Coordinates of C-alpha atoms in Angstrom, one line a residue:
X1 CA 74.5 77.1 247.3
X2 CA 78.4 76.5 247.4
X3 CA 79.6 75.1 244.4
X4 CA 83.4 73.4 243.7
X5 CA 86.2 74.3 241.2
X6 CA 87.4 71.5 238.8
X7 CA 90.4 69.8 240.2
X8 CA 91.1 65.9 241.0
X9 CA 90.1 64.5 243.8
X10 CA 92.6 65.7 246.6
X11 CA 94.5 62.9 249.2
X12 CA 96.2 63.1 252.3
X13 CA 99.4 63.3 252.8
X14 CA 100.8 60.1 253.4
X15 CA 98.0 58.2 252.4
X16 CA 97.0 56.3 249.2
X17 CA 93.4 55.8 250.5
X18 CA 90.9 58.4 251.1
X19 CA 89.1 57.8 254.5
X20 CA 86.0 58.4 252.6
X21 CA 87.2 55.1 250.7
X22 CA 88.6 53.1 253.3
X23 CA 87.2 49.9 254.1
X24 CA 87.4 49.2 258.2
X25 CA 87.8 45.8 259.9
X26 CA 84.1 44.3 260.0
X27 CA 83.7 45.2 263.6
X28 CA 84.2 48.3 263.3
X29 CA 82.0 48.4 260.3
X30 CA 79.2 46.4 262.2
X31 CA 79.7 48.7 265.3
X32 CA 79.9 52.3 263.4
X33 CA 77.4 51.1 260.6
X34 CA 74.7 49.9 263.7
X35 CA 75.2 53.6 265.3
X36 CA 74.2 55.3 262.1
X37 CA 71.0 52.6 262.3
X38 CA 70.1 53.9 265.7
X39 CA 70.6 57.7 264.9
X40 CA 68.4 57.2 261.5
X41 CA 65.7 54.9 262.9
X42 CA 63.2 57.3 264.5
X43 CA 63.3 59.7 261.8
X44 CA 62.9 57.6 259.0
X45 CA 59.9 55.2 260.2
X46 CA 58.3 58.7 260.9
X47 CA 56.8 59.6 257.7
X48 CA 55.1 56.5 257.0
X49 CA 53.7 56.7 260.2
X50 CA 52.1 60.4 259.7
X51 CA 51.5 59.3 256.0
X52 CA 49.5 56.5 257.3
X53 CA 47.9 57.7 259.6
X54 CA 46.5 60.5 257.6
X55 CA 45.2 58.3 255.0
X56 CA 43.2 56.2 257.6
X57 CA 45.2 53.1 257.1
X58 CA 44.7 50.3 258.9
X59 CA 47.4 48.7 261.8
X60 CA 48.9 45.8 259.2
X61 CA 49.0 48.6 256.4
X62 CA 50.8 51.1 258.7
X63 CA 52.9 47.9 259.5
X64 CA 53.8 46.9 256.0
X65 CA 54.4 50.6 254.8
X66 CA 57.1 50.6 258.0
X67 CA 59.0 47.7 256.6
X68 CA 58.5 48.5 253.4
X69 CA 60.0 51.9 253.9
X70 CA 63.1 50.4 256.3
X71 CA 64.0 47.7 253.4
X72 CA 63.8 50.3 250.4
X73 CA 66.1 52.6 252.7
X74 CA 68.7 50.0 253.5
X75 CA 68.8 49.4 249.6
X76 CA 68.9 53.3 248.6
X77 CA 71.7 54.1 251.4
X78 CA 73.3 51.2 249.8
X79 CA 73.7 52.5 246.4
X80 CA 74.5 56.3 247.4
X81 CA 77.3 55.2 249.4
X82 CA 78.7 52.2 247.2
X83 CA 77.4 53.3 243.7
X84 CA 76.7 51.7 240.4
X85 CA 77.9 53.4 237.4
X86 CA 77.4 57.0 237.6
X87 CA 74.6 56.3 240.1
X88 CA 75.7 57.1 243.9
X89 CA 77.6 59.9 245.0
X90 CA 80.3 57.3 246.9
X91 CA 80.2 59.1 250.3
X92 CA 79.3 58.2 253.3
X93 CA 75.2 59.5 252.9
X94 CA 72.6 57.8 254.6
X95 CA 69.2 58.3 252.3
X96 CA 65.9 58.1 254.0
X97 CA 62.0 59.3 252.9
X98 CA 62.0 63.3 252.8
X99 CA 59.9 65.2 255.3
X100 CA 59.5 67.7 252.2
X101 CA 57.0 64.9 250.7
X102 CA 55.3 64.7 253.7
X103 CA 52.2 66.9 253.1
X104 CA 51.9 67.0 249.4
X105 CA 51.3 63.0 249.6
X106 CA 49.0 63.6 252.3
X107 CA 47.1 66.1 250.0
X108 CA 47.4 63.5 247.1
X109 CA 46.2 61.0 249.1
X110 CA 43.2 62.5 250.8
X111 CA 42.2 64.1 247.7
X112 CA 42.0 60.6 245.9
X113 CA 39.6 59.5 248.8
X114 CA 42.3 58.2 251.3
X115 CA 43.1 54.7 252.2
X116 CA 44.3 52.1 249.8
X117 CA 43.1 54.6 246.6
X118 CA 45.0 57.3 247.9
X119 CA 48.3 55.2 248.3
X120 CA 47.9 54.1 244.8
X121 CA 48.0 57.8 243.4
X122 CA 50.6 59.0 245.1
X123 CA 52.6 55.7 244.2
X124 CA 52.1 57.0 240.7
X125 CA 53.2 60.1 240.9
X126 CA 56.6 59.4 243.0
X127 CA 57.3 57.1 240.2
X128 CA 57.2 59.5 237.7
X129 CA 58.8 62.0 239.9
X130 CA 61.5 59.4 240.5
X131 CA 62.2 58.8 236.7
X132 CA 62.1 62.7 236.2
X133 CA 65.2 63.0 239.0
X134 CA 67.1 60.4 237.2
X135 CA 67.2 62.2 233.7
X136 CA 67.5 65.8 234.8
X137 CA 70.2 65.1 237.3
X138 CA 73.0 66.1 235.2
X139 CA 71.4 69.3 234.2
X140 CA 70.3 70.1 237.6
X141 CA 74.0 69.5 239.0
X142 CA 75.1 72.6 236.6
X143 CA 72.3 74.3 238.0
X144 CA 73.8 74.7 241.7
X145 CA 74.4 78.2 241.7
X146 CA 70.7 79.3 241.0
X147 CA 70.1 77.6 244.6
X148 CA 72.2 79.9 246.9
X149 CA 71.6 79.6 250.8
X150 CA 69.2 82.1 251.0
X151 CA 66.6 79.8 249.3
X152 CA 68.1 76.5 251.0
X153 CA 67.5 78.0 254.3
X154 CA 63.9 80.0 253.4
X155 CA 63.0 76.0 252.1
X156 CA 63.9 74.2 255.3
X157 CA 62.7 76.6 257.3
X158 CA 59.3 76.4 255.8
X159 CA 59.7 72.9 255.8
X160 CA 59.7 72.5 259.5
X161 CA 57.1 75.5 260.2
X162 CA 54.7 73.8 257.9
X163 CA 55.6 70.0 259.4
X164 CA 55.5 71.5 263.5
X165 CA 51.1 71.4 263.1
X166 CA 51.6 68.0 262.2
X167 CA 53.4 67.1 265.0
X168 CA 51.2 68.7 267.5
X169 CA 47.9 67.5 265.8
X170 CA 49.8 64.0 267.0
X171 CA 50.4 65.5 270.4
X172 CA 46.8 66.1 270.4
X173 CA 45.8 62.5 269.7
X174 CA 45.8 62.4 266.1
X175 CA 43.9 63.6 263.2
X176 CA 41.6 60.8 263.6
X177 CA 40.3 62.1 267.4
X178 CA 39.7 64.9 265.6
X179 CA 36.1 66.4 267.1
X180 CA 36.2 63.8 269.7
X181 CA 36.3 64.5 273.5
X182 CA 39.6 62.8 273.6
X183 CA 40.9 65.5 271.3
X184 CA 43.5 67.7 273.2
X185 CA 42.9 66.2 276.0
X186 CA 45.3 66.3 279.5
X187 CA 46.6 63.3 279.1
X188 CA 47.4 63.3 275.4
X189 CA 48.9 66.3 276.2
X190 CA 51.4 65.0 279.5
X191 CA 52.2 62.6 277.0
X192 CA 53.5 64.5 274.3
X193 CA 55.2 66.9 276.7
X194 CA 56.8 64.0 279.1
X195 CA 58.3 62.6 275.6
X196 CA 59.8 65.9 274.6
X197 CA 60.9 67.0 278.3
X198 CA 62.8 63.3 278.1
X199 CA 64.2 64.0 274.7
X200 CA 65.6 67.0 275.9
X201 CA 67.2 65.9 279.2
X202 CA 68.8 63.3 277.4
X203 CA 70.1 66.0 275.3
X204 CA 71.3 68.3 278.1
X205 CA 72.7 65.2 280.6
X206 CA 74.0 62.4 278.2
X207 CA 77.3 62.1 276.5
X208 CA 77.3 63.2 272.8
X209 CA 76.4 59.2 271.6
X210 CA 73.6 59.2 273.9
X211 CA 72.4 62.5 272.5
X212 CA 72.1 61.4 268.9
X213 CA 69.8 58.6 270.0
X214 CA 67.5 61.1 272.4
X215 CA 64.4 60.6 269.7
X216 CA 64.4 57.3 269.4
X217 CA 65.3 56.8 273.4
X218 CA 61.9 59.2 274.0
X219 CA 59.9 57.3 272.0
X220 CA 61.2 54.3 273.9
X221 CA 60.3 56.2 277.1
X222 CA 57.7 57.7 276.3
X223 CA 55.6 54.6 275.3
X224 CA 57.0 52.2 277.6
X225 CA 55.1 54.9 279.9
X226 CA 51.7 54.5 278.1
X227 CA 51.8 51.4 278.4
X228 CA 51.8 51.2 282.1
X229 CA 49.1 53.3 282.4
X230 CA 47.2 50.6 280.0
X231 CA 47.4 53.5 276.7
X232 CA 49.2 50.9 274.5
X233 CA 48.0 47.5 272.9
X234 CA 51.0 45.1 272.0
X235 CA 48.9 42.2 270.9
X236 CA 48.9 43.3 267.5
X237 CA 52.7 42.4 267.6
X238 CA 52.3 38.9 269.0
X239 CA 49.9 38.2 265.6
X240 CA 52.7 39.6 263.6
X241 CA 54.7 37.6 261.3
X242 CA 59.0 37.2 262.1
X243 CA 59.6 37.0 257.9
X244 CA 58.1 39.3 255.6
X245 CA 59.4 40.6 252.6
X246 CA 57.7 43.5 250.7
X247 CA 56.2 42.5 247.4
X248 CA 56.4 45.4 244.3
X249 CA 53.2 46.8 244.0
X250 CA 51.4 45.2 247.4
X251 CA 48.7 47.8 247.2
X252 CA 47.9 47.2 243.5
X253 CA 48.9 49.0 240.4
X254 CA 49.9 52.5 241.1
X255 CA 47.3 55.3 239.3
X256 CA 49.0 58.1 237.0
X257 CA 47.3 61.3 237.7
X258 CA 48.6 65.0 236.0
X259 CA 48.4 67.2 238.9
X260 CA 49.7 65.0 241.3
X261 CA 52.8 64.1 239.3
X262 CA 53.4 67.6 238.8
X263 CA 52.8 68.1 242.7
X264 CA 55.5 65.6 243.4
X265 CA 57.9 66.4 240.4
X266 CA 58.0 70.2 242.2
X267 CA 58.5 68.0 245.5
X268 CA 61.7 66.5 244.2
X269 CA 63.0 69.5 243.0
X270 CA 63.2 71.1 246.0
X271 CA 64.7 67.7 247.5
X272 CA 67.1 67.7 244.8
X273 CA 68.2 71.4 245.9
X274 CA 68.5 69.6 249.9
X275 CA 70.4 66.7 248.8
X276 CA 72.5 69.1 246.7
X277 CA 73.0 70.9 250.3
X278 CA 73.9 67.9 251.9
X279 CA 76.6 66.9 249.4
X280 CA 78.7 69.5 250.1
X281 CA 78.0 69.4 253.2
X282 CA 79.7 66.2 253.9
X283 CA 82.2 66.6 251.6
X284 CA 83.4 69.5 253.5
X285 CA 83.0 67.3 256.8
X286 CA 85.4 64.3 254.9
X287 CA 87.3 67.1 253.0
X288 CA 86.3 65.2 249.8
X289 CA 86.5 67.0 246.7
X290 CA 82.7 67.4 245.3
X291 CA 82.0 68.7 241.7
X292 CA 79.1 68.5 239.3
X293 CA 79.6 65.2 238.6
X294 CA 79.3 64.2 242.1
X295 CA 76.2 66.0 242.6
X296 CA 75.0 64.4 239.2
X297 CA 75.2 60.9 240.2
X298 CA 74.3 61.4 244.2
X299 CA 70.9 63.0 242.7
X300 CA 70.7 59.6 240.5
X301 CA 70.5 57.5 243.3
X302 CA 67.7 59.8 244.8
X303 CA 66.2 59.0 241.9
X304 CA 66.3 55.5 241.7
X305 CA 66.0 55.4 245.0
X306 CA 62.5 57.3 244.5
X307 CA 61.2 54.8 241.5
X308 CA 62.2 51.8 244.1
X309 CA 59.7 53.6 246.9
X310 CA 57.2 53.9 244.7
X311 CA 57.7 50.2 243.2
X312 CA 58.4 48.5 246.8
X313 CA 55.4 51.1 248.7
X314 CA 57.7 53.2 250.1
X315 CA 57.9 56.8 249.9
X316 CA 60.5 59.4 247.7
X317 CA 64.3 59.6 249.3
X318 CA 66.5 62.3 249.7
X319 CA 70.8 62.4 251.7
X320 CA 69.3 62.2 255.2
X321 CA 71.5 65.6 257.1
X322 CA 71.3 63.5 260.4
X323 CA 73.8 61.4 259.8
X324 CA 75.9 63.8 258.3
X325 CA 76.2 65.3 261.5
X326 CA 76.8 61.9 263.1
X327 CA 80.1 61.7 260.5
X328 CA 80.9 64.7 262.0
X329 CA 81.0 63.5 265.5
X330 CA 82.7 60.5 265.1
X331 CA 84.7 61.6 262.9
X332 CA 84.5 57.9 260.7
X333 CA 84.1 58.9 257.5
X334 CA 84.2 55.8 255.5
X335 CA 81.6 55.3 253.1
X336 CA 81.2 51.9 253.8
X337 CA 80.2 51.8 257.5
X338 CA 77.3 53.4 255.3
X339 CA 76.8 50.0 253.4
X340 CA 76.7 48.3 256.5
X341 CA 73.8 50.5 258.1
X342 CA 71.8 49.6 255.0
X343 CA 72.5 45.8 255.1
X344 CA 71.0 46.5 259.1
X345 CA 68.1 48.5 257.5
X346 CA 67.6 45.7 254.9
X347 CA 67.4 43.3 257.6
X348 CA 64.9 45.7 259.7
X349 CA 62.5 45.8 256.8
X350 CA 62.4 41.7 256.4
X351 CA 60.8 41.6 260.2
X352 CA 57.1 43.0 260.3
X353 CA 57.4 42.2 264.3
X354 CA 59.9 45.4 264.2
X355 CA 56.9 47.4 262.0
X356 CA 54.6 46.2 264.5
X357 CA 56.4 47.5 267.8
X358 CA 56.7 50.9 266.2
X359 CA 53.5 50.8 264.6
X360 CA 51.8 51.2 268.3
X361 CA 53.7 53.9 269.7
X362 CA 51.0 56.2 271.0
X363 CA 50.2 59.3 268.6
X364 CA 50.6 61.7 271.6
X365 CA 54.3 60.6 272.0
X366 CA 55.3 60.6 268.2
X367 CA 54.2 64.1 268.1
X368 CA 56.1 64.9 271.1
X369 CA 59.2 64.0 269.4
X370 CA 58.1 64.7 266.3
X371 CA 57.8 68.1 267.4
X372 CA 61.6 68.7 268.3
X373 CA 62.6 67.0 265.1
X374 CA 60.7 69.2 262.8
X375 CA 61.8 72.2 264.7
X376 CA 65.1 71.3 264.5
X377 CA 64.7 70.9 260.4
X378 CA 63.4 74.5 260.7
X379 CA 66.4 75.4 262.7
X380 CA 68.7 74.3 260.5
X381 CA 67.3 76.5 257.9
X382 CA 67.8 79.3 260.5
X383 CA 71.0 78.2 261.0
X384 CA 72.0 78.9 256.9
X385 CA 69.8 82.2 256.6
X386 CA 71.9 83.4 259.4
X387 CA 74.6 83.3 256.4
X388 CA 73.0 85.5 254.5
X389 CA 72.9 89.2 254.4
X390 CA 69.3 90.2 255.2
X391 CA 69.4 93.1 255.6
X392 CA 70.1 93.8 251.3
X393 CA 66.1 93.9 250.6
X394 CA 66.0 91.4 247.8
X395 CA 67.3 88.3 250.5
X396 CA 65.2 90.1 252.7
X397 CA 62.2 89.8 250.3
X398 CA 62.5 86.2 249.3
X399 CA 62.4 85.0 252.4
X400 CA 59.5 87.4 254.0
X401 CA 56.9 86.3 250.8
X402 CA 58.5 82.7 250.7
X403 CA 57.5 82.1 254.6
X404 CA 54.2 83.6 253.9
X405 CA 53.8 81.7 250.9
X406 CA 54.1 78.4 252.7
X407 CA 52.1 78.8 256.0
X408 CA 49.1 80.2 253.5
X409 CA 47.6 76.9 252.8
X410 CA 47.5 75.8 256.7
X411 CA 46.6 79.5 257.6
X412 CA 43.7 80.1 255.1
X413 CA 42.9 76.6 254.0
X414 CA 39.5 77.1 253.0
X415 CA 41.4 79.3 249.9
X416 CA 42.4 75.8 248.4
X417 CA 39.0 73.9 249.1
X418 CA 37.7 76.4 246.9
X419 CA 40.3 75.2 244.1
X420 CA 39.8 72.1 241.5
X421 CA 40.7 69.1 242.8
X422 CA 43.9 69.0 240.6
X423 CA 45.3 72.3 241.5
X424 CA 44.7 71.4 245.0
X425 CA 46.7 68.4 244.8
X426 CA 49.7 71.3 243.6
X427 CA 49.3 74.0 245.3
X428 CA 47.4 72.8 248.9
X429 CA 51.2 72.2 250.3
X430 CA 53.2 75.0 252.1
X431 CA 56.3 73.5 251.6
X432 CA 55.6 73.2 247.8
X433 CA 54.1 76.4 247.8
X434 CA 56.8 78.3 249.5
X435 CA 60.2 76.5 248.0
X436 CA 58.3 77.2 244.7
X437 CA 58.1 81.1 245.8
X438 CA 61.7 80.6 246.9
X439 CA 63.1 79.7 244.0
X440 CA 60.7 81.7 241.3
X441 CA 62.0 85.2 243.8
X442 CA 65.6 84.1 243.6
X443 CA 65.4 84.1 239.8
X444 CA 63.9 87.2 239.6
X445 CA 65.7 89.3 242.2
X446 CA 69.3 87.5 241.4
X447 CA 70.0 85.0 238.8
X448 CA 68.5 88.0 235.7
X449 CA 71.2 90.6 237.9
X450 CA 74.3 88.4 237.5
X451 CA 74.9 88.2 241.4
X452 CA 77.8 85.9 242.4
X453 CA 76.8 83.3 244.6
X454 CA 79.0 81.5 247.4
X455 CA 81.8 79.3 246.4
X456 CA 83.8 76.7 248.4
X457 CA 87.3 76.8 247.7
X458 CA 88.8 73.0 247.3
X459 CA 92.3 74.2 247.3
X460 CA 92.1 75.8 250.7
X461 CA 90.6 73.0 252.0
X462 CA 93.4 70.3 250.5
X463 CA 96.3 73.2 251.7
X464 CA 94.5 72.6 255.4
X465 CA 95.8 69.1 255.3
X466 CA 99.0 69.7 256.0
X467 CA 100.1 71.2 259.2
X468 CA 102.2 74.3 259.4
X469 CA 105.4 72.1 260.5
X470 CA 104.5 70.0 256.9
X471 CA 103.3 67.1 258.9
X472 CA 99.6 65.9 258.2
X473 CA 96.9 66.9 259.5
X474 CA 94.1 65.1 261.3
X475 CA 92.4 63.7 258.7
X476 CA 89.3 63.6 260.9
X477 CA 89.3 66.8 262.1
X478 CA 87.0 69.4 261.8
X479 CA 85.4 70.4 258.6
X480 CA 86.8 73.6 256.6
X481 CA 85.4 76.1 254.1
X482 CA 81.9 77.5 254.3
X483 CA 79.1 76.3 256.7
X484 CA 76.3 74.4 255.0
X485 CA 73.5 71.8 255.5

């Protein structure tokens, strides 16, 4: 994990304001903070959806857990970008529900006998997880260099190999056709497939804006499709109310459970690592300075962030790396056009008819594009191993046990019924599993030999402002120093 020197903040030349601080005309901040909306949307309703789903909720509960997550990440973004005290990193970060959580909660829940009961366990234990992110944040944000990008990249990549099978069990049908005809069947499959094909033509023939919105344009697609062949049911929406807000504890009072809380406390340690990633990330991409403290209070918000999830029914929240590169391709790097996307999100999550729409989108085309996001997560991890020098045996190592480490419960999953229900609830995750490998190997192999890990250096970046005439450079130009998430 890069890591920053101590130094004040640096400015360009010429200006008093950082662009990371500048506060645009309001319609450019309605215009820039809506396109960071669309960008975000498809991937953050997506978790509830597979969460719910999973868990056998019904169509108002999967509605209510959409809105619920929407509001809670309009208020989370909100904080990270503006910040409160030493809460919020003050960049431009969008946060959104992790995909890390995604199976652990689906273990939690299942294990605690799905449905409502489920929810209500793992409610508990993001809670607690939440409150543990808060007080170890500053300690964690000293701990950056035990997290270099060999074990960023092993844990992403495991991430979206572990989240793919989810994705095509949705391409499928959905876990609940599960030994049913219908189960695999031709058209569930055409479905799936015409949503990714579309997803990737928009891709390969639209402009760069039209490319960040090819998920959430294939999920348009690809159940505006279903429903002309009479696959989709919209009368759900028309029963839905305009006005909704979500209540704290809808579901009932959450349930504290050991195992579980120690399942999601692991979860957030390995966000906290990702969010790490994605700080200095984007303050390579503004050219903001980023030091401990920065990575201190940006973990903060993820952790209040997390207690309001589990508070509102919502789900634990992490920097979401899809907007980042959206910052990067605009090139408008004010935090603020952040605040506005989370007033939109905030105004999203007050309209169950918005939870309803997405709430019917066929499970055949959510896990065709569910399929291309979660391989991309995957790739990115690729992407940062391609840093590293494999071929020394110890990198090598971590990530060869690490990978097997996290496709073991999906591979041998009869190993883990086997287990108490408790353990289970732990270990029963691959990407728990494996980014706990990860980090225990990188201990071992390098942290007890002293090995240096990669460093950004800040003053090369703040000498790139300036041109070689002296004049300033492009404030918005590309980012400088070493490639990460």
């Amino acid at each position: 994990m890069a890591r920053s020197s101590r130094h004040s903040s640096p400015q360009f030349a010429g200006q008093r304001t950082h662009p990371v601080d500048e506060v645009l005309p309001v319609g450019k901040l309605t215009l820039y903070g809506f396109q960071h909306v669309l960008a975000f949307y498809a991937a953050a309703v997506i978790v509830p959806i597979l969460v719910g789903n999973a868990l056998g909720l019904t169509h108002e509960q999967l509605v209510y857990l959409i809105n619920a997550d929407l509001l809670t990440c309009g208020i989370a973004s909100i904080i990270q970008a503006f910040g409160i005290w030493k809460i919020g990193a003050r960049l431009p970060l969008v946060q959104g529900v992790t995909f890390t959580a995604v199976s652990p909660m689906i273990a939690i829940g299942l294990g605690a006998g799905g449905g409502v009961a489920g929810l209500l366990v793992v409610y508990g234990a993001v809670i607690t997880a939440g409150i543990a992110t808060f007080l170890f944040a500053p300690f964690f944000s000293k701990l950056v260099k035990y997290f270099p990008p060999v074990v960023i990249g092993t844990i992403l990549t495991i991430i979206g190999l572990t989240l793919i099978p989810q994705g095509l069990q949705d391409a499928a049908g959905g876990a609940q056709l599960i030994g049913h005809p219908e189960y695999g069947s031709g058209k569930n499959l055409a479905y799936a497939l015409g949503t990714l094909l579309f997803i990737l033509a928009v891709v390969r023939l639209g402009k760069p804006y039209l490319s960040s919105l090819a998920v959430l344009l294939g999920l348009i697609g690809g159940t505006a499709v279903a429903w002309f062949f009479g696959d989709v049911d919209f009368s759900a929406v028309g029963n839905a109310d305009w006005f909704g807000v979500s209540t704290p504890f809808h579901y009932g009072m959450p349930k504290f459970e050991l195992f579980p809380i120690i399942a999601m406390v692991v979860v957030m340690l390995i966000t906290m690592v990702e969010t790490t990633g994605d700080v200095y990330a984007i303050g390579e991409i503004t050219r903001k300075r980023v030091d401990n403290a920065t990575v201190a209070n940006a973990l903060r918000a993820d952790g209040v962030a997390t207690v309001l999830g589990g508070v509102l029914n919502s789900f634990p929240y992490v920097a979401f790396a899809e907007n980042i590169g959206l910052v990067r391709m605009s090139r408008v790097m004010s935090r603020f056009v952040v605040v506005a996307a989370g007033v939109f999100m905030i105004c999203l999550g007050l309209l169950p008819k918005v939870g309803s729409v997405v709430a019917v989108i066929p499970h055949p085309v959510l896990g065709g594009a569910a399929v291309s996001m979660f391989g991309m997560v995957a790739t990115v991890g690729i992407q940062i191993l391609g840093k590293v020098d494999l071929r020394e045996e110890r990198n090598a190592l971590i990530l060869a046990v690490s990978l097997g480490a996290g496709l073991l419960p999906s591979a041998v999953a009869p190993f883990f019924d086997r287990m108490p229900a408790d353990v289970k609830a732990i270990l029963d995750s691959g990407i728990t599993l494996g980014g706990l490998t990860a980090i225990l190997l990188n201990l071992f192999f390098n942290v007890l030999t002293s090995r240096k890990s990669m460093e950004i250096d800040w003053d090369d970046i703040e000498d790139g402002e300036d041109g070689e005439d002296g004049e300033a450079a492009d404030p918005h130009g590309p980012p400088m120093g070493v490639p990460t998430r």
